[in-house]
Tab-separated table of C-alpha atoms and ligand atoms in Angstrom:
chain	number	residue	atom	x	y	z
F	1	UNK	CA	4.608	-4.876	16.420
F	2	UNK	CA	3.483	-1.453	15.511
F	3	UNK	CA	1.818	-0.970	11.927
F	4	UNK	CA	0.779	2.295	10.338
F	5	UNK	CA	-1.510	2.248	7.374
F	6	UNK	CA	-1.852	4.901	5.081
F	7	UNK	CA	-5.463	5.512	3.871
F	8	UNK	CA	-6.815	8.040	1.315
F	9	UNK	CA	-10.252	9.287	0.906
F	10	UNK	CA	-11.292	9.143	-2.899
F	11	UNK	CA	-14.365	10.022	-4.708
F	12	UNK	CA	-16.382	6.866	-5.656
F	13	UNK	CA	-15.177	6.898	-9.247
F	14	UNK	CA	-18.370	5.142	-10.392
F	15	UNK	CA	-19.936	8.429	-9.787
F	16	UNK	CA	-17.051	10.732	-10.883
F	17	UNK	CA	-17.739	13.456	-13.620
F	18	UNK	CA	-15.365	16.033	-15.308
F	19	UNK	CA	-16.305	19.647	-15.751
F	20	UNK	CA	-15.810	19.866	-19.618
F	21	UNK	CA	-15.067	23.531	-19.527
F	22	UNK	CA	-12.310	23.580	-16.722
F	23	UNK	CA	-11.089	19.954	-17.178
F	24	UNK	CA	-11.410	19.582	-13.254
F	25	UNK	CA	-13.051	16.882	-11.246
F	26	UNK	CA	-16.626	17.755	-10.169
F	27	UNK	CA	-16.359	16.712	-6.403
F	28	UNK	CA	-19.522	18.453	-5.331
F	29	UNK	CA	-22.212	15.907	-4.471
F	30	UNK	CA	-19.997	12.830	-5.195
F	31	UNK	CA	-19.929	10.304	-2.490
F	32	UNK	CA	-16.528	9.587	-0.981
F	33	UNK	CA	-15.014	6.301	0.066
F	34	UNK	CA	-11.857	4.795	1.539
F	35	UNK	CA	-9.559	3.933	-1.313
F	36	UNK	CA	-10.108	0.172	-2.152
F	37	UNK	CA	-6.410	-0.763	-2.060
F	38	UNK	CA	-5.965	0.878	1.120
F	39	UNK	CA	-9.000	-0.852	2.756
F	40	UNK	CA	-7.165	-4.102	1.660
F	41	UNK	CA	-3.939	-2.664	3.312
F	42	UNK	CA	-5.987	-2.066	6.406
F	43	UNK	CA	-7.390	-5.633	6.330
F	44	UNK	CA	-3.771	-6.930	6.164
F	45	UNK	CA	-2.772	-4.927	9.209
F	46	UNK	CA	-5.861	-6.049	11.062
F	47	UNK	CA	-5.231	-9.802	10.317
F	48	UNK	CA	-1.639	-9.508	11.347
F	49	UNK	CA	-2.988	-7.821	14.519
F	50	UNK	CA	-5.373	-10.832	15.105
F	51	UNK	CA	-2.664	-13.365	14.617
F	52	UNK	CA	0.339	-11.992	16.170
F	53	UNK	CA	-0.766	-8.928	18.171
F	54	UNK	CA	-0.024	-5.513	17.012
F	55	UNK	CA	-1.078	-1.921	17.351
F	56	UNK	CA	-2.710	-0.431	14.166
F	57	UNK	CA	-2.595	3.214	13.451
F	58	UNK	CA	-4.304	4.764	10.286
F	59	UNK	CA	-3.124	8.191	8.922
F	60	UNK	CA	-4.398	10.212	6.162
F	61	UNK	CA	-3.645	13.596	4.584
F	62	UNK	CA	-6.665	15.501	3.385
F	63	UNK	CA	-9.359	18.058	4.394
F	64	UNK	CA	-11.383	17.861	7.614
F	65	UNK	CA	-13.867	15.685	6.139
F	66	UNK	CA	-11.303	12.829	5.523
F	67	UNK	CA	-12.145	12.138	9.175
F	68	UNK	CA	-14.938	9.777	7.913
F	69	UNK	CA	-12.511	7.263	6.660
F	70	UNK	CA	-10.509	7.450	9.771
F	71	UNK	CA	-13.548	6.711	12.018
F	72	UNK	CA	-14.430	3.847	9.465
F	73	UNK	CA	-10.952	2.515	9.775
F	74	UNK	CA	-11.287	2.488	13.649
F	75	UNK	CA	-14.766	0.897	13.388
F	76	UNK	CA	-13.076	-1.701	11.447
F	77	UNK	CA	-10.481	-2.230	14.232
F	78	UNK	CA	-7.627	0.281	14.019
F	79	UNK	CA	-6.410	1.451	17.417
F	80	UNK	CA	-5.653	5.118	16.585
F	81	UNK	CA	-5.948	7.576	13.721
F	82	UNK	CA	-3.974	10.674	12.547
F	83	UNK	CA	-5.421	13.358	10.153
F	84	UNK	CA	-2.879	15.435	8.588
F	85	UNK	CA	-4.723	18.619	7.595
F	86	UNK	CA	-3.667	22.181	6.827
F	87	UNK	CA	-4.136	24.738	4.075
F	88	UNK	CA	-0.314	24.501	3.647
F	89	UNK	CA	-0.979	20.927	2.126
F	90	UNK	CA	-3.340	22.102	-0.426
F	91	UNK	CA	-2.520	21.431	-4.143
F	92	UNK	CA	-0.014	18.756	-3.276
F	93	UNK	CA	1.058	16.418	-6.052
F	94	UNK	CA	2.428	13.072	-5.205
F	95	UNK	CA	5.861	14.277	-4.022
F	96	UNK	CA	4.456	16.867	-1.618
F	97	UNK	CA	1.918	14.517	-0.433
F	98	UNK	CA	4.475	11.687	0.469
F	99	UNK	CA	6.761	14.436	2.046
F	100	UNK	CA	3.992	15.544	4.390
F	101	UNK	CA	3.132	11.801	5.164
F	102	UNK	CA	6.875	10.915	5.497
F	103	UNK	CA	7.280	13.799	7.775
F	104	UNK	CA	4.432	12.696	10.227
F	105	UNK	CA	5.870	8.970	9.994
F	106	UNK	CA	9.318	10.272	11.272
F	107	UNK	CA	7.619	11.653	14.353
F	108	UNK	CA	5.967	8.144	15.059
F	109	UNK	CA	7.184	4.625	16.165
F	110	UNK	CA	6.593	1.964	13.584
F	111	UNK	CA	7.863	-1.479	12.412
F	112	UNK	CA	5.617	-1.844	9.200
F	113	UNK	CA	4.007	0.815	7.080
F	114	UNK	CA	1.228	-0.459	4.663
F	115	UNK	CA	-0.038	1.760	1.704
F	116	UNK	CA	-2.329	0.825	-1.043
F	117	UNK	CA	-0.847	0.113	-4.448
F	118	UNK	CA	-2.687	3.012	-5.878
F	119	UNK	CA	-5.336	5.535	-5.315
F	120	UNK	CA	-8.363	5.300	-7.718
F	121	UNK	CA	-8.571	9.086	-8.403
F	122	UNK	CA	-4.784	9.924	-8.867
F	123	UNK	CA	-3.930	6.409	-9.968
F	124	UNK	CA	-0.094	7.180	-9.897
F	125	UNK	CA	0.955	4.324	-7.555
F	126	UNK	CA	3.869	6.895	-6.406
F	127	UNK	CA	2.996	7.936	-2.988
F	128	UNK	CA	3.772	4.413	-1.188
F	129	UNK	CA	7.168	4.083	-2.791
F	130	UNK	CA	8.093	7.868	-2.445
F	131	UNK	CA	7.349	7.554	1.444
F	132	UNK	CA	9.912	4.504	1.607
F	133	UNK	CA	12.467	6.591	-0.198
F	134	UNK	CA	11.905	9.596	2.018
F	135	UNK	CA	12.391	7.289	5.183
F	136	UNK	CA	15.140	5.272	3.544
F	137	UNK	CA	13.491	1.930	4.380
F	138	UNK	CA	13.111	-1.247	1.997
F	139	UNK	CA	9.722	-1.366	0.134
F	140	UNK	CA	7.820	-4.285	-1.522
F	141	UNK	CA	5.183	-3.115	-3.876
F	142	UNK	CA	2.029	-5.340	-5.288
F	143	UNK	CA	1.637	-7.381	-2.123
F	144	UNK	CA	-1.174	-9.939	-1.892
F	145	UNK	CA	-0.233	-11.909	1.025
F	146	UNK	CA	2.074	-11.485	4.125
F	147	UNK	CA	2.951	-13.867	7.051
F	148	UNK	CA	5.374	-13.322	10.051
F	149	UNK	CA	7.903	-15.641	11.190
F	150	UNK	CA	6.873	-16.125	14.838
F	151	UNK	CA	10.607	-16.574	15.844
F	152	UNK	CA	11.889	-13.240	14.562
F	153	UNK	CA	10.745	-10.100	12.661
F	154	UNK	CA	10.959	-11.693	9.152
F	155	UNK	CA	8.025	-11.509	7.036
F	156	UNK	CA	7.133	-13.966	4.063
F	157	UNK	CA	5.695	-11.947	1.362
F	158	UNK	CA	3.699	-12.743	-1.714
F	159	UNK	CA	4.220	-10.195	-4.407
F	160	UNK	CA	1.979	-10.251	-7.818
F	161	UNK	CA	4.154	-9.629	-10.927
F	162	UNK	CA	2.983	-9.538	-14.494
F	163	UNK	CA	4.246	-13.347	-14.926
F	164	UNK	CA	2.813	-14.722	-11.695
F	165	UNK	CA	4.168	-14.288	-8.170
F	166	UNK	CA	7.377	-13.857	-6.052
F	167	UNK	CA	7.889	-15.030	-2.596
F	168	UNK	CA	10.101	-12.783	-0.768
F	169	UNK	CA	11.497	-12.421	2.756
F	170	UNK	CA	12.051	-9.142	4.471
F	171	UNK	CA	12.731	-7.669	7.871
F	172	UNK	CA	11.167	-4.644	9.476
F	173	UNK	CA	11.490	-1.725	9.153
F	174	UNK	CA	9.408	-2.166	5.971
F	175	UNK	CA	6.972	-0.469	3.684
F	176	UNK	CA	4.652	-2.668	1.471
F	177	UNK	CA	2.079	-1.582	-0.934
F	178	UNK	CA	-1.024	-3.871	-1.107
F	179	UNK	CA	-3.504	-4.860	-4.002
F	180	UNK	CA	-7.304	-4.805	-3.373
F	181	UNK	CA	-7.303	-8.265	-4.666
F	182	UNK	CA	-5.342	-9.241	-1.494
F	183	UNK	CA	-8.355	-10.044	0.624
F	184	UNK	CA	-11.977	-9.199	1.329
F	185	UNK	CA	-11.926	-6.220	4.047
F	186	UNK	CA	-13.935	-6.978	7.084
F	187	UNK	CA	-17.089	-4.977	7.903
F	188	UNK	CA	-17.082	-2.283	10.623
F	189	UNK	CA	-18.573	-4.018	13.723
F	190	UNK	CA	-21.284	-2.548	15.898
F	191	UNK	CA	-18.976	-2.589	18.828
F	192	UNK	CA	-16.269	-0.940	16.585
F	193	UNK	CA	-18.663	1.912	15.469
F	194	UNK	CA	-19.458	2.726	19.232
F	195	UNK	CA	-15.752	2.614	20.385
F	196	UNK	CA	-14.757	4.590	17.284
F	197	UNK	CA	-17.121	7.499	18.179
F	198	UNK	CA	-15.497	7.794	21.652
F	199	UNK	CA	-11.846	7.808	20.306
F	200	UNK	CA	-10.060	11.040	19.802
F	201	UNK	CA	-8.327	11.663	16.332
F	202	UNK	CA	-5.064	13.237	16.486
F	203	UNK	CA	-4.865	16.187	14.207
F	204	UNK	CA	-1.652	17.465	12.899
F	205	UNK	CA	-0.637	20.602	10.722
F	206	UNK	CA	2.464	21.581	8.915
F	207	UNK	CA	3.747	22.999	12.068
F	208	UNK	CA	3.891	19.704	13.755
F	209	UNK	CA	5.680	17.709	11.231
F	210	UNK	CA	8.922	19.663	10.846
F	211	UNK	CA	9.186	19.403	6.883
F	212	UNK	CA	10.288	22.499	5.066
F	213	UNK	CA	7.236	24.351	3.766
F	214	UNK	CA	8.892	24.566	0.404
F	215	UNK	CA	8.479	20.735	0.120
F	216	UNK	CA	4.818	20.877	1.132
F	217	UNK	CA	1.375	21.665	-0.934
F	218	UNK	CA	1.466	23.522	-4.061
F	219	UNK	CA	4.937	24.964	-3.531
F	220	UNK	CA	6.370	21.642	-3.049
F	221	UNK	CA	4.804	20.277	-6.136
F	222	UNK	CA	7.021	20.032	-9.395
F	223	UNK	CA	4.055	18.542	-11.507
F	224	UNK	CA	1.223	20.496	-12.776
F	225	UNK	CA	-2.054	19.096	-14.022
F	226	UNK	CA	-2.331	20.522	-17.583
F	227	UNK	CA	-5.751	18.859	-18.625
F	228	UNK	CA	-8.080	16.112	-17.298
F	229	UNK	CA	-10.508	14.703	-19.561
F	230	UNK	CA	-13.020	11.772	-19.841
F	231	UNK	CA	-12.234	9.245	-22.809
F	232	UNK	CA	-14.628	9.962	-25.603
F	233	UNK	CA	-17.409	7.412	-26.183
F	234	UNK	CA	-16.510	5.232	-29.163
F	235	UNK	CA	-18.955	3.964	-31.720
F	236	UNK	CA	-20.209	0.385	-31.284
F	237	UNK	CA	-17.848	-0.978	-34.004
F	238	UNK	CA	-18.545	-3.644	-36.532
F	239	UNK	CA	-19.907	-6.968	-35.639
F	240	UNK	CA	-19.038	-10.016	-37.368
F	241	UNK	CA	-20.768	-13.383	-36.814
F	242	UNK	CA	-18.090	-15.628	-38.130
F	243	UNK	CA	-16.041	-18.808	-36.992
F	244	UNK	CA	-12.928	-18.111	-35.205
F	245	UNK	CA	-10.482	-18.780	-38.031
F	246	UNK	CA	-12.216	-16.397	-40.247
F	247	UNK	CA	-12.266	-13.807	-37.369
F	248	UNK	CA	-8.514	-14.154	-37.028
F	249	UNK	CA	-8.159	-13.187	-40.623
F	250	UNK	CA	-10.519	-10.274	-40.286
F	251	UNK	CA	-8.696	-8.736	-37.362
F	252	UNK	CA	-5.210	-9.380	-38.881
F	253	UNK	CA	-6.381	-7.329	-42.040
F	254	UNK	CA	-8.004	-4.626	-40.149
F	255	UNK	CA	-4.957	-4.088	-38.006
F	256	UNK	CA	-2.707	-3.980	-41.196
F	257	UNK	CA	-5.321	-1.387	-42.766
F	258	UNK	CA	-4.495	0.804	-39.791
F	259	UNK	CA	-0.573	0.116	-39.939
F	260	UNK	CA	-0.725	-1.220	-36.407
F	261	UNK	CA	1.002	-4.523	-37.536
B	1	FAD	C1	-0.228	19.465	-9.595
B	1	FAD	C2	-1.015	18.655	-8.880
B	1	FAD	C3	-1.943	19.346	-8.010
B	1	FAD	C4	-2.874	18.619	-7.216
B	1	FAD	N1	-3.520	19.304	-6.397
B	1	FAD	C5	-4.576	18.600	-5.531
B	1	FAD	C6	-5.514	19.311	-4.841
B	1	FAD	O1	-5.444	20.507	-4.666
B	1	FAD	N2	-6.481	18.561	-4.017
B	1	FAD	C7	-6.420	17.250	-4.095
B	1	FAD	O2	-7.118	16.569	-3.368
B	1	FAD	N3	-5.516	16.502	-4.938
B	1	FAD	C8	-4.531	17.144	-5.627
B	1	FAD	N4	-3.782	16.469	-6.556
B	1	FAD	C9	-3.865	15.091	-6.557
B	1	FAD	C10	-2.860	14.659	-5.337
B	1	FAD	O3	-1.686	14.977	-5.545
B	1	FAD	C11	-2.971	13.168	-5.265
B	1	FAD	O4	-4.312	12.762	-4.997
B	1	FAD	C12	-1.960	12.736	-4.224
B	1	FAD	O5	-0.841	13.051	-4.289
B	1	FAD	C13	-1.902	11.170	-4.222
B	1	FAD	O6	-1.565	10.586	-5.439
B	1	FAD	P1	-2.359	9.494	-6.111
B	1	FAD	O7	-3.858	9.624	-5.963
B	1	FAD	O8	-1.817	9.195	-7.222
B	1	FAD	O9	-1.942	8.272	-4.984
B	1	FAD	P2	-1.232	7.034	-5.241
B	1	FAD	O10	0.354	7.199	-5.354
B	1	FAD	O11	-1.745	6.145	-6.238
B	1	FAD	O12	-1.454	6.303	-3.839
B	1	FAD	C14	-0.830	5.133	-3.437
B	1	FAD	C15	-1.197	4.930	-1.994
B	1	FAD	O13	-0.413	6.040	-1.085
B	1	FAD	C16	-1.281	6.302	0.081
B	1	FAD	N5	-1.916	7.714	-0.190
B	1	FAD	C17	-2.024	8.556	-1.239
B	1	FAD	N6	-2.399	9.723	-0.995
B	1	FAD	C18	-2.562	9.616	0.244
B	1	FAD	C19	-3.015	10.646	1.280
B	1	FAD	N7	-3.507	11.827	0.845
B	1	FAD	N8	-3.279	10.270	2.550
B	1	FAD	C20	-2.799	9.099	3.065
B	1	FAD	N9	-2.412	8.204	2.265
B	1	FAD	C21	-2.244	8.546	0.790
B	1	FAD	C22	-2.674	5.428	-0.106
B	1	FAD	O14	-2.208	4.232	0.682
B	1	FAD	C23	-2.535	4.828	-1.720
B	1	FAD	O15	-3.133	3.823	-1.883
B	1	FAD	C24	-2.890	17.215	-7.181
B	1	FAD	C25	-1.959	16.488	-8.087
B	1	FAD	C26	-1.236	17.343	-8.908
B	1	FAD	C27	-0.213	16.511	-9.728
């Protein structure tokens, strides 16, 4: 079984700040991490590898320094890594990002593609489903568990919904998007770190993926960020120390005052 995991390098959002004048993210000096949902997606892939045998390749689109999360992924147990990097990818929105990733995936062999549910910086949850659409393969999002039927290529998948869970069956080729609550990702092992340093990352640019340049980077991005801003700090509010029955009455009257109910 061949598994590819899409991983994204994101700023650690606990440290993020926005330039109040330009409305853009201040990335300088902000530590970068592997997106949490993607790390859980990688753990899903590595667990499938442990149980059933598989090759696990990680892929990211980003600047050269995104290499750090690829090395981390290989130190956790991924076999190979691909870095998609090119100035022509710069300024990509989700559609241009998924076009580039799908272009690289078309050049590879895989049975299962795993993405995170969403990235903690962009937060759109669009890239995984868009990749599946570009590749014309089935997708299951919000996955928290996956088991393989050892007799065939059927996967039994647990998907989280607002009401509870759905248990679904699917065959490969398949794309799933994974939630960070799915598991506790393993740590890098000492042996893994030593082997990862010796491994060569495959670096691809726009010329290697045969995607029309009009579909990549800023040119291929139909959405434009108008403004980004932090939520303003709210006042502490009013504190009432009352019994629950009285609290309900107060809340209802306040909501009515504001015409919310
Ligand atoms: C107009 C516009 C311009 C932008 N310009 C820039 C820019 O110049 N530089 C910049 O850094 N960002 C830019 N962005 C943000 C960029 O488009 C998004 O970060 C990117 O498309 C991913 O979207 P997301 O973060 O919402 O990911 P989501 O859709 O929330 O991610 C879901 C999953 O898809 C996978 N995934 C997402 N992105 C990648 C990736 N790059 N590599 C591998 N897997 C991935 C991961 O598995 C992830 O968990 C721009 C966005 C817009 C709208």
